[in-house]
C-alpha positions as CSV (number, residue, x, y, z in Angstrom):
1,M,27.9,47.1,-15.0
2,A,24.9,45.2,-13.6
3,R,25.0,44.5,-9.9
4,T,24.7,40.9,-8.9
5,I,23.0,39.7,-5.7
6,D,24.8,37.1,-3.6
7,S,22.3,34.2,-3.3
8,D,24.6,31.8,-1.6
9,L,23.8,31.0,2.1
10,A,26.8,30.9,4.4
11,P,27.2,28.2,7.0
12,H,26.4,30.5,9.8
13,E,23.1,31.4,8.1
14,L,22.3,27.7,7.8
15,R,23.0,27.2,11.5
16,V,20.5,30.0,12.3
17,L,17.8,28.4,10.2
18,V,18.3,25.0,12.0
19,A,18.4,26.6,15.4
20,V,15.2,28.5,14.9
21,A,13.4,25.4,13.6
22,D,14.7,23.2,16.4
23,S,14.1,25.7,19.2
24,G,10.8,27.0,17.9
25,G,11.6,30.7,18.1
26,F,14.1,33.5,17.4
27,S,14.8,34.2,21.1
28,A,15.4,30.6,21.9
29,A,17.6,30.2,18.8
30,A,19.6,33.3,19.9
31,G,20.2,31.8,23.3
32,R,21.4,28.5,21.8
33,L,23.8,30.3,19.3
34,G,25.0,33.0,21.7
35,L,23.6,35.7,19.5
36,T,21.1,38.5,20.0
37,Q,17.5,38.1,18.9
38,S,17.9,40.9,16.4
39,A,20.9,39.2,14.9
40,V,18.9,36.0,14.4
41,S,16.0,37.9,12.9
42,H,18.3,39.7,10.6
43,S,19.9,36.5,9.5
44,V,16.6,34.8,8.8
45,R,15.3,37.8,6.8
46,G,18.5,37.7,4.8
47,S,18.1,34.0,4.1
48,E,14.5,34.5,3.0
49,R,15.5,37.3,0.7
50,K,18.3,35.2,-0.9
51,I,16.0,32.2,-1.3
52,G,12.9,34.2,-2.4
53,A,10.5,32.5,0.0
54,V,9.1,33.0,3.5
55,L,10.7,30.3,5.7
56,F,9.0,30.9,9.0
57,E,5.6,31.9,10.3
58,R,6.1,34.4,13.1
59,G,3.7,34.5,15.9
60,R,3.3,35.3,19.6
61,T,4.2,31.7,20.5
62,G,7.4,31.6,18.4
63,A,8.3,30.7,14.8
64,R,7.2,27.7,12.8
65,P,8.7,26.6,9.5
66,T,6.6,27.1,6.4
67,P,6.6,24.3,3.8
68,A,9.5,26.2,2.1
69,G,11.1,26.4,5.5
70,D,10.9,22.7,6.2
71,K,12.7,22.1,2.9
72,A,15.3,24.7,3.5
73,V,16.0,23.5,7.1
74,A,16.3,19.9,5.9
75,H,18.8,20.8,3.3
76,A,20.6,23.1,5.8
77,R,21.0,20.2,8.3
78,R,22.4,17.9,5.5
79,I,24.8,20.6,4.2
80,L,26.1,21.3,7.7
81,R,26.6,17.6,8.3
82,L,28.6,17.3,5.1
83,L,30.8,20.2,6.3
84,D,31.5,18.2,9.5
85,I,32.3,15.1,7.5
86,L,34.6,17.1,5.2
87,T,36.5,18.4,8.2
88,A,36.8,15.1,9.9
89,E,37.9,13.1,6.9
90,A,40.3,15.8,5.7
91,R,42.0,15.7,9.1
92,A,42.2,12.0,9.0
93,A,43.5,11.7,5.4
94,G,46.4,9.4,5.1
95,R,45.6,7.5,8.3
96,S,44.7,3.8,8.2
97,D,41.4,4.5,9.8
98,A,39.7,7.7,8.7
99,A,36.4,6.8,10.4
100,E,35.9,9.1,13.4
101,G,33.5,11.6,14.9
102,P,29.7,11.4,15.6
103,L,27.5,9.0,13.8
104,R,23.8,9.7,14.1
105,I,21.6,6.5,13.8
106,A,17.8,6.4,13.7
107,A,16.2,3.0,14.4
108,F,12.8,1.6,15.2
109,R,12.4,0.1,18.7
110,S,13.0,-3.6,18.1
111,A,16.0,-3.0,15.8
112,A,17.5,-0.7,18.5
113,L,17.0,-3.4,21.2
114,H,18.0,-6.6,19.3
115,L,19.9,-5.7,16.1
116,L,22.1,-2.7,17.0
117,P,23.8,-3.8,20.3
118,P,26.2,-6.3,18.6
119,V,26.6,-4.0,15.6
120,L,27.7,-1.1,17.9
121,Q,29.9,-3.4,19.9
122,G,31.8,-4.4,16.7
123,L,31.9,-0.8,15.5
124,R,33.4,0.4,18.7
125,A,36.0,-2.4,18.7
126,R,37.2,-1.6,15.2
127,H,36.6,2.2,15.1
128,P,37.1,3.6,18.6
129,G,37.0,7.1,17.2
130,I,33.4,6.8,16.1
131,E,30.8,8.2,18.5
132,P,27.4,6.5,17.7
133,R,24.3,8.3,18.8
134,V,21.1,6.3,18.5
135,R,17.6,7.8,18.3
136,I,14.6,5.5,18.5
137,V,11.9,6.5,16.0
138,R,8.4,5.0,15.5
139,E,8.4,3.3,12.1
140,V,5.1,4.9,10.9
141,G,4.7,7.5,8.2
142,R,8.1,8.7,7.1
143,G,9.8,6.8,9.9
144,T,13.5,6.5,10.0
145,A,13.8,7.5,6.4
146,G,12.2,10.8,7.2
147,E,14.8,11.4,9.9
148,V,17.6,10.8,7.4
149,A,15.9,13.0,4.7
150,D,15.4,15.8,7.3
151,G,19.1,15.7,8.1
152,K,18.5,14.5,11.7
153,A,20.2,11.1,11.1
154,D,23.1,9.9,9.0
155,I,21.7,6.4,8.6
156,G,18.4,4.8,9.6
157,I,17.6,1.1,10.2
158,A,14.3,0.9,8.3
159,T,11.6,-1.4,7.1
160,L,11.6,-1.3,3.3
161,G,9.0,-2.0,0.7
162,G,6.1,-0.2,2.4
163,S,3.5,2.1,0.8
164,V,5.4,5.3,1.8
165,P,8.0,6.2,-1.0
166,L,11.5,7.1,0.0
167,P,12.0,10.9,0.3
168,P,14.1,12.4,-2.5
169,G,17.9,12.0,-2.1
170,V,17.5,9.0,0.2
171,V,18.9,5.6,-0.9
172,A,18.0,2.2,0.6
173,H,19.7,-1.2,0.8
174,G,18.2,-4.4,2.1
175,L,19.8,-6.5,4.8
176,F,17.5,-9.5,5.5
177,E,13.9,-10.7,5.4
178,E,12.2,-10.8,8.8
179,P,9.4,-13.4,9.3
180,Y,6.2,-12.8,11.2
181,A,4.9,-15.3,13.8
182,L,1.9,-15.8,16.0
183,V,2.5,-15.2,19.7
184,H,0.2,-16.1,22.6
185,A,0.3,-17.1,26.3
186,A,2.0,-20.5,26.7
187,G,-0.3,-23.5,27.0
188,H,-3.4,-22.1,25.3
189,A,-5.1,-24.8,23.3
190,A,-6.7,-22.6,20.7
191,P,-4.6,-19.4,20.1
192,R,-6.6,-18.5,17.0
193,S,-9.7,-18.0,19.2
194,L,-8.0,-15.3,21.2
195,P,-8.7,-11.6,20.6
196,L,-6.1,-9.7,18.7
197,V,-3.6,-7.3,20.3
198,D,-2.0,-4.9,17.8
199,W,0.0,-1.7,17.6
200,A,0.2,1.1,15.0
201,E,3.6,0.2,13.6
202,N,2.5,-3.4,12.8
203,C,1.3,-4.7,9.4
204,G,2.3,-2.2,6.8
205,S,1.7,-2.7,3.1
206,Y,4.2,-5.5,3.0
207,T,1.8,-7.7,5.0
208,R,-1.5,-6.2,3.9
209,N,-2.4,-8.8,1.3
210,W,-1.6,-11.7,3.5
211,W,-3.5,-10.2,6.4
212,A,-6.6,-9.6,4.3
213,A,-6.6,-13.2,3.1
214,Q,-6.7,-14.6,6.7
215,D,-10.4,-15.0,7.7
216,W,-9.4,-16.3,11.2
217,I,-7.8,-13.0,12.3
218,P,-10.3,-10.8,14.1
219,E,-10.3,-7.0,14.3
220,A,-8.0,-5.8,17.0
221,T,-9.7,-5.3,20.3
222,V,-6.6,-3.9,22.1
223,E,-4.2,-1.5,20.5
224,A,-1.0,-0.8,22.3
225,E,1.6,1.9,21.9
226,D,4.5,-0.3,20.8
227,D,5.6,-3.9,20.4
228,G,6.9,-4.2,23.9
229,A,3.5,-3.3,25.3
230,V,1.9,-5.8,23.0
231,L,4.2,-8.6,24.2
232,S,3.3,-7.7,27.9
233,L,-0.4,-7.9,27.2
234,V,-0.1,-11.2,25.4
235,R,2.0,-12.6,28.2
236,A,-0.7,-11.5,30.7
237,G,-3.3,-13.5,28.7
238,H,-5.2,-10.6,27.1
239,G,-5.0,-12.0,23.6
240,M,-2.7,-13.1,20.7
241,A,-0.6,-11.1,18.4
242,I,1.1,-11.4,15.0
243,M,4.5,-10.0,15.3
244,P,7.8,-9.7,13.4
245,A,10.8,-11.7,14.6
246,L,12.9,-8.8,16.0
247,S,10.0,-7.9,18.3
248,L,10.0,-11.5,19.6
249,A,13.7,-11.8,20.1
250,G,13.4,-11.2,23.8
251,A,10.1,-13.0,24.3
252,P,9.9,-14.8,27.7
253,D,9.3,-18.5,28.1
254,S,5.7,-17.7,29.4
255,V,4.7,-17.0,25.8
256,E,4.6,-19.4,22.9
257,I,5.7,-18.4,19.4
258,T,4.0,-20.3,16.6
259,D,5.2,-20.4,13.0
260,L,2.6,-19.2,10.4
261,G,3.7,-21.7,7.8
262,H,5.4,-21.4,4.4
263,Q,3.1,-18.5,3.3
264,R,3.9,-16.5,6.4
265,P,4.3,-12.8,5.8
266,T,7.8,-11.2,6.0
267,R,9.1,-7.7,5.9
268,Q,12.5,-6.5,4.6
269,I,14.8,-4.8,7.0
270,G,17.5,-2.6,5.6
271,Y,19.2,0.7,6.0
272,V,18.7,4.2,4.5
273,T,21.1,7.0,4.1
274,T,21.5,10.0,1.8
275,S,23.3,9.7,-1.5
276,E,25.9,12.1,-0.3
277,L,26.6,10.4,3.0
278,A,26.7,6.9,1.6
279,G,30.4,7.2,0.8
280,S,31.4,8.8,4.1
281,A,33.8,6.8,6.3
282,V,31.5,6.7,9.4
283,V,28.4,5.4,7.4
284,R,30.5,2.8,5.5
285,A,31.9,1.6,8.8
286,L,28.5,1.0,10.2
287,V,27.3,-0.7,7.0
288,R,30.2,-3.1,7.2
289,E,29.1,-4.1,10.7
290,L,25.5,-4.4,9.7
291,R,26.5,-6.8,6.9
292,A,28.8,-8.8,9.2
293,T,25.8,-9.4,11.6
294,E,23.6,-11.1,8.9
295,P,24.5,-14.6,10.1
296,M,23.4,-13.5,13.6
297,T,19.9,-12.8,12.3
298,D,19.5,-16.4,11.2
299,R,20.2,-17.5,14.8
300,L,18.0,-14.8,16.2
301,F,15.0,-15.8,14.0
302,G,15.6,-19.4,14.7
303,K,15.3,-18.7,18.4
304,A,12.4,-16.3,18.0
305,C,10.3,-18.8,15.9
306,R,10.1,-22.0,18.0
307,L,8.4,-23.6,15.1
308,V,5.1,-25.0,16.3
309,E,3.4,-25.6,13.0
310,L,0.1,-23.8,12.5
311,D,-2.2,-24.8,9.6
312,V,-3.5,-21.5,8.1
């Protein structure tokens, strides 16, 4: 009889892979897991043998995932999270509210500041057993969708429709369209003559065509780290900026927000999750709260865009 090789990875092997990737080495992973370094090394070698690929580059400074390792670790995180969900929902079966346990949320800065607080307030009121954990991520490159795909977040608040495609296994749903506006220090007679202040997350592919058609917008002379820094520079009189409404929700009275007209650019705000987590009780509970706050966004944008008409 031919001998078969067990190619299935056990949960403890998945936890070792994640720990090595997160800690950057076998010794650090061993300390995190309460194992010996030789046990961690043995487990990784066994996983590599089962998968048929080298998962980590070993060196004097630690261990770094190979491309195959990045894929394996991302899947390991997602599988371990599903095991957690399985346990929590099985224990809560038959109860009126099965939503409990941790909920990992990735959000870009302005969404975390202005969109999530009322959402989390409603979530806690209706589902006190849920423990939301918010991580702020720059919405560049793979952004919040990458956090979800890599198994580091259950759901991400994301800008949709950009040039970066969604990672495999990630699903997206839109929530609302967010308008852009011109912001400058209050009282300036000719805001279009000011230098441009910008930041890396601004003006993705969803605004690129509009941006290219505006011959009055200069090249950025100041580039800031994030939208909060941009707003501070604009308030201090260092230039004007073109910013989305969520970034302007907390704008002080010392700046003036000018509508860009009917052809103004917009970006779509939505959420991303994995196909397997979309039906989980914790994710569905947050989605319901996000949907319930949609009327709030209309008031938010109305406040953010004090509509001083600009002919562009």
